[in-house]
CSV table of C-alpha atoms in Angstrom, one decimal:
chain,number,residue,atom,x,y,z
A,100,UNK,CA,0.0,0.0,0.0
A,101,UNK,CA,0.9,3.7,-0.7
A,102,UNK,CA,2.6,5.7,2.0
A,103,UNK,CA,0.8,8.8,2.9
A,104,UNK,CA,2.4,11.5,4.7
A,105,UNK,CA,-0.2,14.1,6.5
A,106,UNK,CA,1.0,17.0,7.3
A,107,UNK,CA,-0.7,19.4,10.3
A,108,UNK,CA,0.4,23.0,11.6
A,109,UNK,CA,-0.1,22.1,15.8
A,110,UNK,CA,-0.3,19.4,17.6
A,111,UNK,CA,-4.2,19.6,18.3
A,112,UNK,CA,-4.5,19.2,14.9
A,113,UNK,CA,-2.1,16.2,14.7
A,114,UNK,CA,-3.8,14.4,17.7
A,115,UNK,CA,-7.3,14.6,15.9
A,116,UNK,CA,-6.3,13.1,12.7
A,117,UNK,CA,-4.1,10.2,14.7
A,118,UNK,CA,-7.7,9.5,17.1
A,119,UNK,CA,-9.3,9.0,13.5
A,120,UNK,CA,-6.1,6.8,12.5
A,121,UNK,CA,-6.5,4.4,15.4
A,122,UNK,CA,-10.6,4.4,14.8
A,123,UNK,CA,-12.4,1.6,16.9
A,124,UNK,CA,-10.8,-0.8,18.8
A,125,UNK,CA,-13.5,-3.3,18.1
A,126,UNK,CA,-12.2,-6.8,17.5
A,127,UNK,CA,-14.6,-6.7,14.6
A,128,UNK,CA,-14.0,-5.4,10.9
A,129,UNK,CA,-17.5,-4.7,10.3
A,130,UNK,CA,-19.2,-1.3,11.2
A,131,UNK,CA,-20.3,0.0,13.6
A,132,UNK,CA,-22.1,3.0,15.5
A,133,UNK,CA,-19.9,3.4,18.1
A,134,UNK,CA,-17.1,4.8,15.9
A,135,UNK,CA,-16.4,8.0,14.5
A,136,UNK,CA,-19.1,7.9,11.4
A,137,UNK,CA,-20.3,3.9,12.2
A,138,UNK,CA,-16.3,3.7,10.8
A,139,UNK,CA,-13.8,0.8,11.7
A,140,UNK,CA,-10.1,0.4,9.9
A,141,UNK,CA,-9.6,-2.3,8.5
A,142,UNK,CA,-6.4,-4.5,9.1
A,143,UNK,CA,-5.0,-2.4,11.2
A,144,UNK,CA,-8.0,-1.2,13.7
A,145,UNK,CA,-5.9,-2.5,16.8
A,146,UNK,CA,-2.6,-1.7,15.9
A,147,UNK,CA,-0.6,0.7,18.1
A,148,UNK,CA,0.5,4.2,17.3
A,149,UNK,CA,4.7,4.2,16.7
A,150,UNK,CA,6.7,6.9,16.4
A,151,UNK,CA,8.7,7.7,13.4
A,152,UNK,CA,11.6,9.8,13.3
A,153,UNK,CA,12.0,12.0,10.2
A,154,UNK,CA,15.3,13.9,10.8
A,155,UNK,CA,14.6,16.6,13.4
A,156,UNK,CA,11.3,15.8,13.7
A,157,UNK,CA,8.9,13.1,15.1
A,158,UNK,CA,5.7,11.5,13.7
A,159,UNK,CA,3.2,9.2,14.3
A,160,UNK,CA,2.6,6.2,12.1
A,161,UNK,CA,0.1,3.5,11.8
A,162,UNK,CA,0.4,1.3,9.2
A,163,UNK,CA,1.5,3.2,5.6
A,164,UNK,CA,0.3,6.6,7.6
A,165,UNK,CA,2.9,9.2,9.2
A,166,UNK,CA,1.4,12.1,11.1
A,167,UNK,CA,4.0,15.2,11.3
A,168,UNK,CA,3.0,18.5,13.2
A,169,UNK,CA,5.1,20.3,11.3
A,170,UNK,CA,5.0,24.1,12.5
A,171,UNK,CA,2.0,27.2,11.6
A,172,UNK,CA,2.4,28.7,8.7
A,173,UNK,CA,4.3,28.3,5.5
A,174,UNK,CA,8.0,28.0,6.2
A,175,UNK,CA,7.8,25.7,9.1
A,176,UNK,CA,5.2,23.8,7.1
A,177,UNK,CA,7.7,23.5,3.4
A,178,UNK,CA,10.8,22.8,5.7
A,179,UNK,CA,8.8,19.6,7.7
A,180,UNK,CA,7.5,18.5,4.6
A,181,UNK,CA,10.9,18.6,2.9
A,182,UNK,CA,12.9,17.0,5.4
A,183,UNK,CA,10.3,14.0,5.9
A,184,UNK,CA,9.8,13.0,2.4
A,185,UNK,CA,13.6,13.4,1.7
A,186,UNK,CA,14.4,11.2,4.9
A,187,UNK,CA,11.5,8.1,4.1
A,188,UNK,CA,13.2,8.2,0.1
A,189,UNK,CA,16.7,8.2,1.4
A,190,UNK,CA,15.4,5.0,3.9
A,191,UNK,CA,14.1,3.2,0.9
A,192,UNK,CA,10.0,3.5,2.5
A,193,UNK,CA,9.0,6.9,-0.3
A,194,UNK,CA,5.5,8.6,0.5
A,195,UNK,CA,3.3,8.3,-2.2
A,196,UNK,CA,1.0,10.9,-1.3
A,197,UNK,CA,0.9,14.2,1.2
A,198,UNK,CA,-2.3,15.5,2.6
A,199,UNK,CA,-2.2,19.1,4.2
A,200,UNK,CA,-4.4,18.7,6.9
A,201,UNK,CA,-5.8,20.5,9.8
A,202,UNK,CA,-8.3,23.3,10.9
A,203,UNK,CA,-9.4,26.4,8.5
A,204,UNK,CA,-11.4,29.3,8.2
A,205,UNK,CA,-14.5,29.1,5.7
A,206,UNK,CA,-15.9,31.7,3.8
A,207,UNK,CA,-19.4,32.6,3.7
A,208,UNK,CA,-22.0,31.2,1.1
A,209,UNK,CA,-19.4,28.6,0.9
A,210,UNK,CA,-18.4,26.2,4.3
A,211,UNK,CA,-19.7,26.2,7.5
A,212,UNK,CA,-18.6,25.5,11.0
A,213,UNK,CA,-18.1,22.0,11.3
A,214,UNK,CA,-18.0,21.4,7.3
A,215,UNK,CA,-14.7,19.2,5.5
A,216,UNK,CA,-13.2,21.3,2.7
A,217,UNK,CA,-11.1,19.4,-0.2
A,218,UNK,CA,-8.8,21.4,-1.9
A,219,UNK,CA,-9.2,21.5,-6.0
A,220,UNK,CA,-6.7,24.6,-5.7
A,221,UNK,CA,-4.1,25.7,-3.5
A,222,UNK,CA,-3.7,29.5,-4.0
A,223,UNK,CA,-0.7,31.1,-1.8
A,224,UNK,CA,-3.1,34.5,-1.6
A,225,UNK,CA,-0.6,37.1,-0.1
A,226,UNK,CA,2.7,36.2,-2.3
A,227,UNK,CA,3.3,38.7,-5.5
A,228,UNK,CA,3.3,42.5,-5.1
A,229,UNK,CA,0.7,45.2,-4.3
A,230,UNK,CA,0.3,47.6,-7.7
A,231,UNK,CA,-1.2,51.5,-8.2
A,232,UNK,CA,-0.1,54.9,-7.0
A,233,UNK,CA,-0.3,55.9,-3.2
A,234,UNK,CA,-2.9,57.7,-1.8
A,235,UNK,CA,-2.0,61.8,-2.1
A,236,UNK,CA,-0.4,62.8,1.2
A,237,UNK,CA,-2.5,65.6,3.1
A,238,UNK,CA,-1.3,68.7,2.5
A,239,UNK,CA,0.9,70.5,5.1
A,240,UNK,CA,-0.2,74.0,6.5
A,241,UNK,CA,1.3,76.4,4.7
A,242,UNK,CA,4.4,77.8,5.7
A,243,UNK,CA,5.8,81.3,5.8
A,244,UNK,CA,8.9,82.4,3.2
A,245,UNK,CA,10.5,85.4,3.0
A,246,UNK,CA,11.1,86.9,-0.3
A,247,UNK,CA,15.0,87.0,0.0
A,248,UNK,CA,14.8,83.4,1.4
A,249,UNK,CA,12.8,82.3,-1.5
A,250,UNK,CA,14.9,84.0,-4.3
A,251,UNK,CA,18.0,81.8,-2.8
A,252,UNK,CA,16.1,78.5,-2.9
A,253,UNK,CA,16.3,78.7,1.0
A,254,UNK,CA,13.3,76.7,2.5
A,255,UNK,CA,12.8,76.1,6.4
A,256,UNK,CA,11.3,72.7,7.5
A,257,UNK,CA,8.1,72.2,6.5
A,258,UNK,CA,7.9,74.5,3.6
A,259,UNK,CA,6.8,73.5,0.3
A,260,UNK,CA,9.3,71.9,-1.8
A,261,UNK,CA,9.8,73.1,-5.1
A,262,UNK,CA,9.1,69.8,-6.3
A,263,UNK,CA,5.8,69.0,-7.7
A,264,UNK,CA,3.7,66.3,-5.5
A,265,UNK,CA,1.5,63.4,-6.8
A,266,UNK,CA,-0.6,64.2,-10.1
A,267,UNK,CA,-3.6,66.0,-9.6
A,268,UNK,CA,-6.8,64.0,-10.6
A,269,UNK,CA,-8.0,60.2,-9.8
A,270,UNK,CA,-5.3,58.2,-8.3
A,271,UNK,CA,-5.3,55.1,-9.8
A,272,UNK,CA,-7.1,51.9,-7.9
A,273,UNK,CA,-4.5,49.4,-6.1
A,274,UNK,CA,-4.3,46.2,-7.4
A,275,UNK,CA,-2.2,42.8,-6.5
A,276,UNK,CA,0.4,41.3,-9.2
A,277,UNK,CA,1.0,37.3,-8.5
A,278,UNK,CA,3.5,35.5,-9.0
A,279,UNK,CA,2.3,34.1,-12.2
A,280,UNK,CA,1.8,38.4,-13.2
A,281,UNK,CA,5.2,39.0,-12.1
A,282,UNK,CA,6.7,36.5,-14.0
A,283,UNK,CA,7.9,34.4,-10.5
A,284,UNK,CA,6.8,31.1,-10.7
A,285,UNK,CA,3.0,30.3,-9.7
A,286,UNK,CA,0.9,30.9,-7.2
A,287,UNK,CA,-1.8,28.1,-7.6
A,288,UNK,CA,-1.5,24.7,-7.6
A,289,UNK,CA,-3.9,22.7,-9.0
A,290,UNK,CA,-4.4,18.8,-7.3
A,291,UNK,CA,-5.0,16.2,-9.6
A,292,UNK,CA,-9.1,16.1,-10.5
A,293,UNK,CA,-9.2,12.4,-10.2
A,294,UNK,CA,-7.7,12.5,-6.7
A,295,UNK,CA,-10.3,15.3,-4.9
A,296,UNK,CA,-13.3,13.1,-6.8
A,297,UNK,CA,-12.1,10.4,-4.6
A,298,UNK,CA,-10.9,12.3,-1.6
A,299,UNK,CA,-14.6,13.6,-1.7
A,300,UNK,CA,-16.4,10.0,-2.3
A,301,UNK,CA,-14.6,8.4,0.6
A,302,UNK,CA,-14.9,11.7,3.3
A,303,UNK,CA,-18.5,11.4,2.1
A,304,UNK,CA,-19.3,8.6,4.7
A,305,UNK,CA,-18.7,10.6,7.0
A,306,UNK,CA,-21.9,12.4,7.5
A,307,UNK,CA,-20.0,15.7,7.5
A,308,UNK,CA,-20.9,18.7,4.9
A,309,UNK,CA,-17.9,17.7,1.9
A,310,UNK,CA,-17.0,21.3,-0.1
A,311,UNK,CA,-14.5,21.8,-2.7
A,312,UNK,CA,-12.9,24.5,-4.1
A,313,UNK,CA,-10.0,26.8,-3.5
A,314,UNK,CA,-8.2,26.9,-0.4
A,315,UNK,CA,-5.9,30.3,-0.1
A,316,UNK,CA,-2.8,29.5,2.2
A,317,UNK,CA,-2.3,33.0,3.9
A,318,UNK,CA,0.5,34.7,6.4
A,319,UNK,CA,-1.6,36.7,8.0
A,320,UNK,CA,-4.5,35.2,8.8
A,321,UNK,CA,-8.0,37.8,7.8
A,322,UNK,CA,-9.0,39.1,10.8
A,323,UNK,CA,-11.4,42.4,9.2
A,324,UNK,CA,-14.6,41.9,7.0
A,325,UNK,CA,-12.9,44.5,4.5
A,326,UNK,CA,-9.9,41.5,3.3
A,327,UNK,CA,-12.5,38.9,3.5
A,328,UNK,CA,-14.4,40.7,0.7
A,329,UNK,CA,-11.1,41.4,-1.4
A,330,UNK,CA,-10.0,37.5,-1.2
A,331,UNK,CA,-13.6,37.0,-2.3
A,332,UNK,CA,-13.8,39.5,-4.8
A,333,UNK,CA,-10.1,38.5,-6.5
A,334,UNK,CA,-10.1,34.2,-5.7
A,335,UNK,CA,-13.8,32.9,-4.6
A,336,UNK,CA,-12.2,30.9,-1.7
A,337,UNK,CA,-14.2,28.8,0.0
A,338,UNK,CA,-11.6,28.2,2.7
A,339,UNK,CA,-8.9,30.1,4.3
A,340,UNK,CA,-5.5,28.1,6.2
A,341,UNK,CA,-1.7,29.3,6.2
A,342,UNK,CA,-0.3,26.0,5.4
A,343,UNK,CA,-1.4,24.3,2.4
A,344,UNK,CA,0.6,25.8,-0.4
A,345,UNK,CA,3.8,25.5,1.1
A,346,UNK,CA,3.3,21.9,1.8
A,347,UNK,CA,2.1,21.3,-2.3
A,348,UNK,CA,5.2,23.0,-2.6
A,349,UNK,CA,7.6,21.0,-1.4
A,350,UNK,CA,5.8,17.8,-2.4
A,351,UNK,CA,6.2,19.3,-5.8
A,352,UNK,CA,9.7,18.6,-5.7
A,353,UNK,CA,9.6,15.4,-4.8
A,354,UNK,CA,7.2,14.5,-7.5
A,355,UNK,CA,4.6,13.3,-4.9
A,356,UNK,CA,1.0,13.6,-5.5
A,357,UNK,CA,-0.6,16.2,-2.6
A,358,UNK,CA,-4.2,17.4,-1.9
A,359,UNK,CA,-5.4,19.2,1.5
A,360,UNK,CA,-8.4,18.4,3.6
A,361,UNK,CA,-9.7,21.5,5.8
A,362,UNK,CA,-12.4,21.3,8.7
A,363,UNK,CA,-13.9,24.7,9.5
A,364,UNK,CA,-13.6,26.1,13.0
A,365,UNK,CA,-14.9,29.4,12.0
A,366,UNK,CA,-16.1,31.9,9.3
A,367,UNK,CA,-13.4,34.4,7.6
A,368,UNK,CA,-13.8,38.1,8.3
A,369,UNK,CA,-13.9,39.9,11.6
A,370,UNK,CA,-11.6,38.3,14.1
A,371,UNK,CA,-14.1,37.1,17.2
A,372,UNK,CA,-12.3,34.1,19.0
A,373,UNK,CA,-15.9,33.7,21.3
A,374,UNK,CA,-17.5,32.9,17.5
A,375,UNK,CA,-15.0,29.9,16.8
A,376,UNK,CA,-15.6,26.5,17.3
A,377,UNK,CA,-12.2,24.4,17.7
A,378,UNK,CA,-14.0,21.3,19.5
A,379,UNK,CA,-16.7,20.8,16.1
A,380,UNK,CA,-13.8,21.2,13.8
A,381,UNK,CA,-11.3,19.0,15.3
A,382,UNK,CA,-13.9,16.5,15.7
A,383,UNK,CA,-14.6,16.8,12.3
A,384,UNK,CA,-10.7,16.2,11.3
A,385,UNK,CA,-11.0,13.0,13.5
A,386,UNK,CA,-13.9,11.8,11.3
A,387,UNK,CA,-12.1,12.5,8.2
A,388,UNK,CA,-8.9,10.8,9.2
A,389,UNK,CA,-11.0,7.9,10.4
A,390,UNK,CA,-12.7,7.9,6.5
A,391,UNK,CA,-9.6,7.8,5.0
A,392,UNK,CA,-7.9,4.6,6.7
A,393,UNK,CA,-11.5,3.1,6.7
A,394,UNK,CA,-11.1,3.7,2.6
A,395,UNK,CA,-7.4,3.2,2.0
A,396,UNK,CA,-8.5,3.7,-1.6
A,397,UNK,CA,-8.5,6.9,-0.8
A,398,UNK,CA,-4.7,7.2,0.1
A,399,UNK,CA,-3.5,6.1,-3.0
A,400,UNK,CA,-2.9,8.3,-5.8
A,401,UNK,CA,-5.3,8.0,-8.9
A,402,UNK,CA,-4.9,5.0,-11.7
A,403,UNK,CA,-3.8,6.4,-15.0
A,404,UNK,CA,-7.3,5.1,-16.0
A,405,UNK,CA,-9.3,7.6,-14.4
A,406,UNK,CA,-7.2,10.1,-15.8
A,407,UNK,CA,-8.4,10.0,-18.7
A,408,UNK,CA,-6.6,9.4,-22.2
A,409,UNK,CA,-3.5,11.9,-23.1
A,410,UNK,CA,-4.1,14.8,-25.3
């Protein structure tokens, strides 16, 4: 079976997805309710966490899955991803397959507290470069010159430069350049179709609200309704996290399939802690994580069949 490495910001994250990993400990293999979603794993529903060392860092594994709690945000998240994917190839045991996964924010009209949200793009939202002319600075009170003063090019602080100022007239709107704009590289990465149609099938038995559609990975996570509406406006998000990009990034380099699973703990746009829900959306990530070992067909990536012929 495929290796699949999942990747997490914080530990809270990581110890939801590993409850889901170790699912019921019935001695059965058939369902049942007392499980996260009526779920139980199959072959491996009694096995014991183990830890797995990846360089610097520690997972946890069961079975082909590896846990890592990588570090918030992008840098932490590229560098974890890195170093574990270049340590299991160098040990002969290569992941086939990386899942960002962890809490998000969801955007309204889209996901809801509580909801699972499958990447189909992975849009780093803040990297490229702000565009348009400055606002025109408020003009100073006017200062007193004398004539003589004047006639030398003399000016005391705070007098009117001889320079002109910004033009007169409309100042043009700002707008954001990405990467792809700037000529940089890309800003989006796009998950292979097949693999969210099955990522979505299997977290479907989970009872859970499944979404898809782009995910922005931010650095600053929104905290006014103002940048909610301007994500909106310029991406149609339905989900908002910090880590997802980086992670598709560094699988990338490996040549390893990746896709990113999100369970909303809150909506996108004012920052109100009180209005979060961490205990619905973790328990949500547990489901999902118990879905996915339930339906190992889930953790593979997709058969060149389902692809589709080759244009």
């Amino acid at each position: 079976m495929t290796r699949t490495l999942i990747v997490t910001a914080v530990n809270a994250e990581a110890d939801a997805v590993c409850a889901g990993l170790m699912g019921s400990w019935s001695r059965g293999r058939s369902r049942t309710p007392s499980g996260p979603g009526g779920l139980v794993s199959p072959d491996w529903d009694r096995q014991l966490l183990t830890t797995s060392t990846l360089g610097p860092y520690v997972g946890r594994r069961r079975g082909p899955v590896t846990v890592l709690a990588a570090g918030p945000a992008g840098a932490a998240a590229a560098a974890g991803t890195a170093v574990a994917l270049s340590v299991a190839s160098a040990a002969g045991e290569p992941f086939g397959l990386v899942i960002a996964m962890g809490v998000a924010g969801g955007f309204r009209g889209w996901a809801e507290i509580g909801d699972l949200v499958i990447a189909d793009r992975l849009v780093a939202a803040d990297l490229g470069a702000e565009s348009g002319l400055d606002e025109p600075a408020e003009a100073a009170p006017p200062v007193r010159v004398s004539e003589m003063d004047r006639n030398l090019g003399f000016y005391p602080p705070g007098a009117p430069s001889p320079q002109t100022g910004p033009p007169t007239g409309p100042v043009a709107a700002g707008a954001f350049l990405t990467m792809d704009e700037l000529g940089l590289g890309s800003s989006t990465l796009q998950p292979d179709a097949g693999l969210v149609r099955r990522m979505t099938t299997v977290l479907g038995v989970t009872g859970r609200r499944i979404v898809s559609g782009t995910v922005v990975s931010v650095s600053t996570v929104t905290g006014t309704e103002r940048r909610a509406a301007a994500l909106t406006s310029r991406l149609d998000p339905v989900a908002e996290a910090m880590e997802g990009y980086a992670v598709g990034i560094a699988a990338g380099a490996f040549g390893v399939p990746v896709t990113e699973i999100r369970a909303i703990s809150n909506l996108v746009g004012r920052r109100d802690r009180a209005s979060w829900n961490m205990q619905s959306a973790l328990g949500s990530l547990r489901t999902a994580a118990a879905a996915l070992v339930a339906h190992p067909e889930g953790l593979v990536p997709v058969p060149q069949a389902e692809k589709g012929p080759a244009h």
